[in-house]
Short mmCIF file of C-alpha atoms in Angstrom, two decimals:
data_model
loop_
_atom_site.label_atom_id
_atom_site.label_comp_id
_atom_site.label_asym_id
_atom_site.label_seq_id
_atom_site.Cartn_x
_atom_site.Cartn_y
_atom_site.Cartn_z
CA UNK A 1318 -20.13 -7.38 -14.85
CA UNK A 1319 -17.22 -7.46 -12.62
CA UNK A 1320 -16.89 -5.25 -9.72
CA UNK A 1321 -14.25 -3.13 -9.96
CA UNK A 1322 -11.84 -1.55 -6.24
CA UNK A 1323 -8.92 0.81 -6.07
CA UNK A 1324 -6.70 1.64 -3.59
CA UNK A 1325 -3.42 3.33 -2.46
CA UNK A 1326 -0.64 3.53 0.51
CA UNK A 1327 2.25 4.55 0.91
CA UNK A 1328 5.63 2.41 2.10
CA UNK A 1329 7.84 5.12 4.09
CA UNK A 1330 10.95 3.38 2.18
CA UNK A 1331 12.41 4.61 -1.13
CA UNK A 1332 11.42 2.59 -4.77
CA UNK A 1333 15.18 0.80 -3.83
CA UNK A 1334 14.04 -0.41 -0.59
CA UNK A 1335 10.63 -1.18 -1.54
CA UNK A 1336 11.89 -3.07 -4.54
CA UNK A 1337 14.45 -5.17 -3.09
CA UNK A 1338 11.49 -5.85 -0.43
CA UNK A 1339 9.33 -7.38 -2.44
CA UNK A 1340 11.09 -10.24 -3.43
CA UNK A 1341 11.73 -11.37 0.05
CA UNK A 1342 8.16 -10.10 1.14
CA UNK A 1343 7.58 -14.19 2.05
CA UNK A 1344 6.98 -15.54 4.85
CA UNK A 1345 6.26 -13.16 7.45
CA UNK A 1346 4.02 -13.28 10.56
CA UNK A 1347 0.90 -11.79 8.47
CA UNK A 1348 1.29 -14.30 5.51
CA UNK A 1349 0.55 -17.14 6.89
CA UNK A 1350 -1.97 -18.19 4.01
CA UNK A 1351 1.16 -18.17 1.48
CA UNK A 1352 1.98 -22.08 1.80
CA UNK A 1353 4.42 -21.93 -1.49
CA UNK A 1354 6.36 -19.80 -3.90
CA UNK A 1355 8.35 -20.56 -6.81
CA UNK A 1356 9.83 -18.61 -9.73
CA UNK A 1357 9.01 -20.15 -12.80
CA UNK A 1358 10.37 -17.76 -15.58
CA UNK A 1359 12.23 -14.27 -15.22
CA UNK A 1360 14.23 -12.75 -18.20
CA UNK A 1361 15.13 -8.96 -19.04
CA UNK A 1362 13.64 -7.49 -22.12
CA UNK A 1363 14.65 -4.28 -23.71
CA UNK A 1364 15.91 -2.78 -20.25
CA UNK A 1365 13.25 -4.05 -18.09
CA UNK A 1366 13.19 -7.28 -15.99
CA UNK A 1367 10.22 -9.62 -15.99
CA UNK A 1368 8.89 -12.24 -13.82
CA UNK A 1369 6.63 -14.75 -13.81
CA UNK A 1370 5.91 -16.73 -10.49
CA UNK A 1371 3.51 -19.11 -8.81
CA UNK A 1372 2.12 -18.89 -5.34
CA UNK A 1373 0.10 -21.63 -3.34
CA UNK A 1374 -2.33 -20.32 -0.78
CA UNK A 1375 -5.00 -20.86 1.26
CA UNK A 1376 -8.41 -20.94 0.51
CA UNK A 1377 -11.03 -20.55 3.34
CA UNK A 1378 -14.37 -20.52 2.20
CA UNK A 1379 -17.40 -19.59 4.12
CA UNK A 1380 -20.23 -22.15 4.97
CA UNK A 1381 -22.02 -21.21 2.01
CA UNK A 1382 -19.43 -21.48 -0.07
CA UNK A 1383 -19.12 -24.88 0.08
CA UNK A 1384 -22.04 -25.71 -2.49
CA UNK A 1385 -19.55 -24.19 -5.16
CA UNK A 1386 -16.36 -24.98 -3.81
CA UNK A 1387 -14.42 -26.65 -1.19
CA UNK A 1388 -10.70 -26.36 -2.22
CA UNK A 1389 -8.04 -26.49 0.97
CA UNK A 1390 -5.91 -23.86 -1.34
CA UNK A 1391 -5.32 -21.98 -4.58
CA UNK A 1392 -3.21 -21.47 -6.86
CA UNK A 1393 -2.60 -17.85 -7.77
CA UNK A 1394 0.45 -16.60 -10.99
CA UNK A 1395 1.56 -13.49 -10.45
CA UNK A 1396 4.05 -11.15 -13.51
CA UNK A 1397 5.49 -8.02 -12.49
CA UNK A 1398 8.18 -6.27 -14.43
CA UNK A 1399 10.70 -4.16 -13.08
CA UNK A 1400 10.94 -0.52 -15.37
CA UNK A 1401 14.45 1.09 -13.76
CA UNK A 1402 13.84 3.61 -15.87
CA UNK A 1403 11.07 4.52 -14.95
CA UNK A 1404 11.10 3.70 -11.23
CA UNK A 1405 8.27 1.29 -11.61
CA UNK A 1406 7.56 -2.52 -10.81
CA UNK A 1407 4.37 -3.55 -12.11
CA UNK A 1408 2.63 -6.97 -10.93
CA UNK A 1409 -0.65 -8.58 -12.31
CA UNK A 1410 -1.95 -11.01 -9.95
CA UNK A 1411 -4.22 -13.77 -11.19
CA UNK A 1412 -5.86 -17.00 -9.48
CA UNK A 1413 -5.84 -19.62 -12.34
CA UNK A 1414 -8.50 -22.08 -10.34
CA UNK A 1415 -12.55 -22.18 -9.82
CA UNK A 1416 -12.53 -18.54 -12.14
CA UNK A 1417 -16.04 -19.13 -12.74
CA UNK A 1418 -17.10 -19.59 -9.63
CA UNK A 1419 -14.72 -16.52 -8.16
CA UNK A 1420 -12.00 -14.31 -10.57
CA UNK A 1421 -9.73 -11.94 -8.67
CA UNK A 1422 -7.09 -9.82 -11.33
CA UNK A 1423 -5.44 -7.56 -9.42
CA UNK A 1424 -2.89 -4.96 -10.57
CA UNK A 1425 -0.08 -2.85 -8.62
CA UNK A 1426 1.94 -0.30 -9.54
CA UNK A 1427 5.22 1.09 -7.07
CA UNK A 1428 6.49 4.07 -7.92
CA UNK A 1429 8.55 6.84 -6.35
CA UNK A 1430 5.57 9.35 -4.34
CA UNK A 1431 5.65 13.06 -6.36
CA UNK A 1432 3.89 14.32 -2.79
CA UNK A 1433 6.30 12.27 -0.05
CA UNK A 1434 10.24 12.42 -1.92
CA UNK A 1435 12.14 10.15 -0.59
CA UNK A 1436 8.45 7.55 0.06
CA UNK A 1437 6.99 4.43 -2.66
CA UNK A 1438 3.15 4.55 -3.45
CA UNK A 1439 1.51 1.54 -4.61
CA UNK A 1440 -1.83 1.60 -6.46
CA UNK A 1441 -3.40 -1.01 -6.12
CA UNK A 1442 -6.66 -2.13 -8.81
CA UNK A 1443 -9.26 -5.50 -8.77
CA UNK A 1444 -11.64 -6.62 -10.53
CA UNK A 1445 -13.12 -9.28 -9.40
CA UNK A 1446 -15.91 -11.78 -10.66
CA UNK A 1447 -18.10 -14.94 -10.72
CA UNK A 1448 -20.24 -15.85 -13.14
CA UNK A 1449 -22.46 -18.41 -11.04
CA UNK A 1450 -25.94 -17.96 -12.03
CA UNK A 1451 -28.02 -15.79 -9.52
CA UNK A 1452 -24.88 -15.66 -6.95
CA UNK A 1453 -22.82 -13.77 -9.37
CA UNK A 1454 -23.64 -10.25 -7.50
CA UNK A 1455 -23.54 -11.71 -3.65
CA UNK A 1456 -20.42 -13.50 -4.80
CA UNK A 1457 -18.80 -10.28 -5.60
CA UNK A 1458 -19.54 -8.39 -3.17
CA UNK A 1459 -17.86 -10.92 -0.81
CA UNK A 1460 -14.92 -10.81 -2.89
CA UNK A 1461 -14.15 -6.98 -2.36
CA UNK A 1462 -15.04 -7.26 0.84
CA UNK A 1463 -12.32 -9.98 1.07
CA UNK A 1464 -9.67 -8.33 -0.32
CA UNK A 1465 -10.99 -5.66 0.92
CA UNK A 1466 -10.02 -6.95 4.38
CA UNK A 1467 -6.87 -8.44 3.35
CA UNK A 1468 -5.25 -5.50 1.59
CA UNK A 1469 -4.80 -4.47 5.50
CA UNK A 1470 -3.08 -7.88 5.88
CA UNK A 1471 -0.35 -7.41 2.79
CA UNK A 1472 0.56 -3.89 3.76
CA UNK A 1473 1.17 -4.68 6.81
CA UNK A 1474 3.34 -7.94 6.53
CA UNK A 1475 4.89 -5.21 3.69
CA UNK A 1476 5.78 -3.34 5.99
CA UNK A 1477 7.11 -5.62 8.50
CA UNK A 1478 9.79 -6.62 6.04
CA UNK A 1479 10.67 -3.59 4.72
CA UNK A 1480 11.53 -2.13 8.71
CA UNK A 1481 13.54 -5.54 9.21
CA UNK A 1482 15.15 -5.23 5.97
CA UNK A 1483 16.18 -1.26 6.28
CA UNK A 1484 15.83 -1.15 10.15
CA UNK A 1485 18.96 2.39 9.94
CA UNK A 1486 15.97 3.90 7.96
CA UNK A 1487 13.55 3.57 10.23
CA UNK A 1488 15.83 4.69 13.18
CA UNK A 1489 16.64 6.99 10.76
CA UNK A 1490 12.81 8.68 9.66
CA UNK A 1491 11.75 8.12 13.52
CA UNK A 1492 14.59 11.10 14.07
CA UNK A 1493 13.64 12.78 10.88
CA UNK A 1494 10.37 12.41 12.51
CA UNK A 1495 11.30 14.04 16.04
CA UNK A 1496 12.68 16.94 14.56
CA UNK A 1497 10.20 17.97 12.67
CA UNK A 1498 7.94 18.18 15.62
CA UNK A 1499 10.19 19.94 17.21
CA UNK A 1500 11.07 22.92 14.75
CA UNK A 1501 6.79 22.76 14.57
CA UNK A 1502 6.63 23.29 18.36
CA UNK A 1503 9.49 26.09 18.45
CA UNK A 1504 8.32 28.09 15.29
CA UNK A 1505 4.60 27.47 17.02
CA UNK A 1506 6.08 29.51 20.08
CA UNK A 1507 7.47 32.15 18.23
CA UNK A 1508 4.38 32.82 16.01
CA UNK A 1509 3.05 33.19 19.39
CA UNK A 1510 5.53 35.49 20.88
CA UNK A 1511 5.80 37.64 18.03
CA UNK A 1512 1.89 37.88 18.21
CA UNK A 1513 1.64 38.53 22.12
CA UNK A 1514 5.06 41.93 21.81
CA UNK A 1515 2.27 42.63 18.72
CA UNK A 1516 -0.64 43.11 20.81
CA UNK A 1517 1.58 44.78 23.18
CA UNK A 1518 2.82 47.10 21.00
CA UNK A 1519 -0.61 48.32 19.55
CA UNK A 1520 -2.15 48.82 22.83
CA UNK A 1521 0.69 50.79 24.11
CA UNK A 1522 0.24 52.90 21.09
CA UNK A 1523 -3.34 52.78 21.65
CA UNK A 1524 -2.86 54.59 24.78
CA UNK A 1525 -0.61 56.83 23.55
CA UNK A 1526 -3.15 57.73 20.96
CA UNK A 1527 -5.52 58.66 23.40
CA UNK A 1528 -3.89 60.33 25.83
CA UNK A 1529 -3.04 62.93 22.80
CA UNK A 1530 -6.56 63.00 21.54
CA UNK A 1531 -7.18 66.47 22.22
#
């Protein structure tokens, strides 16, 4: 049975910006493992943009895995659907070689974040399987752990591209964060001042009450 893994990431950029950057995410300093990328099909159907791309990536194999395969690279098919009405970008990725040794099917949905307006959330799901008799469980476990590590690299690489493409947005975002921090600091000071004043009034009232108590 295939192992399932899911994770989500919030990008501090609008959905439109994320979609633009998606087509330009390679190369970046954290994607040296991506050797080539080619668009093999692209068309608009029912108002949605459907694309299919073929990627070639390096495929480092641990020593114990060389007995099963020792290819230096692997081919990846990436299919994507952009729905401008619902504002979703959905991608499906799978390897097309050595699938009996280990197959990785990934789905990512990029959509506007409901909790963080103006930002984009990416929900990433993966199904990892192996059909190697006697070793399938170990290979699946290895695949999940490697996928988790690669997720971090993918997110950092994508953020690098976003920051490079939209530097003004980053500057504005940082200014907003600074303003929010100052606002919270001022609000805290006002709250503390109000509490101090309230304590003083209460203390004075207690003194007056005690003074007039028979």
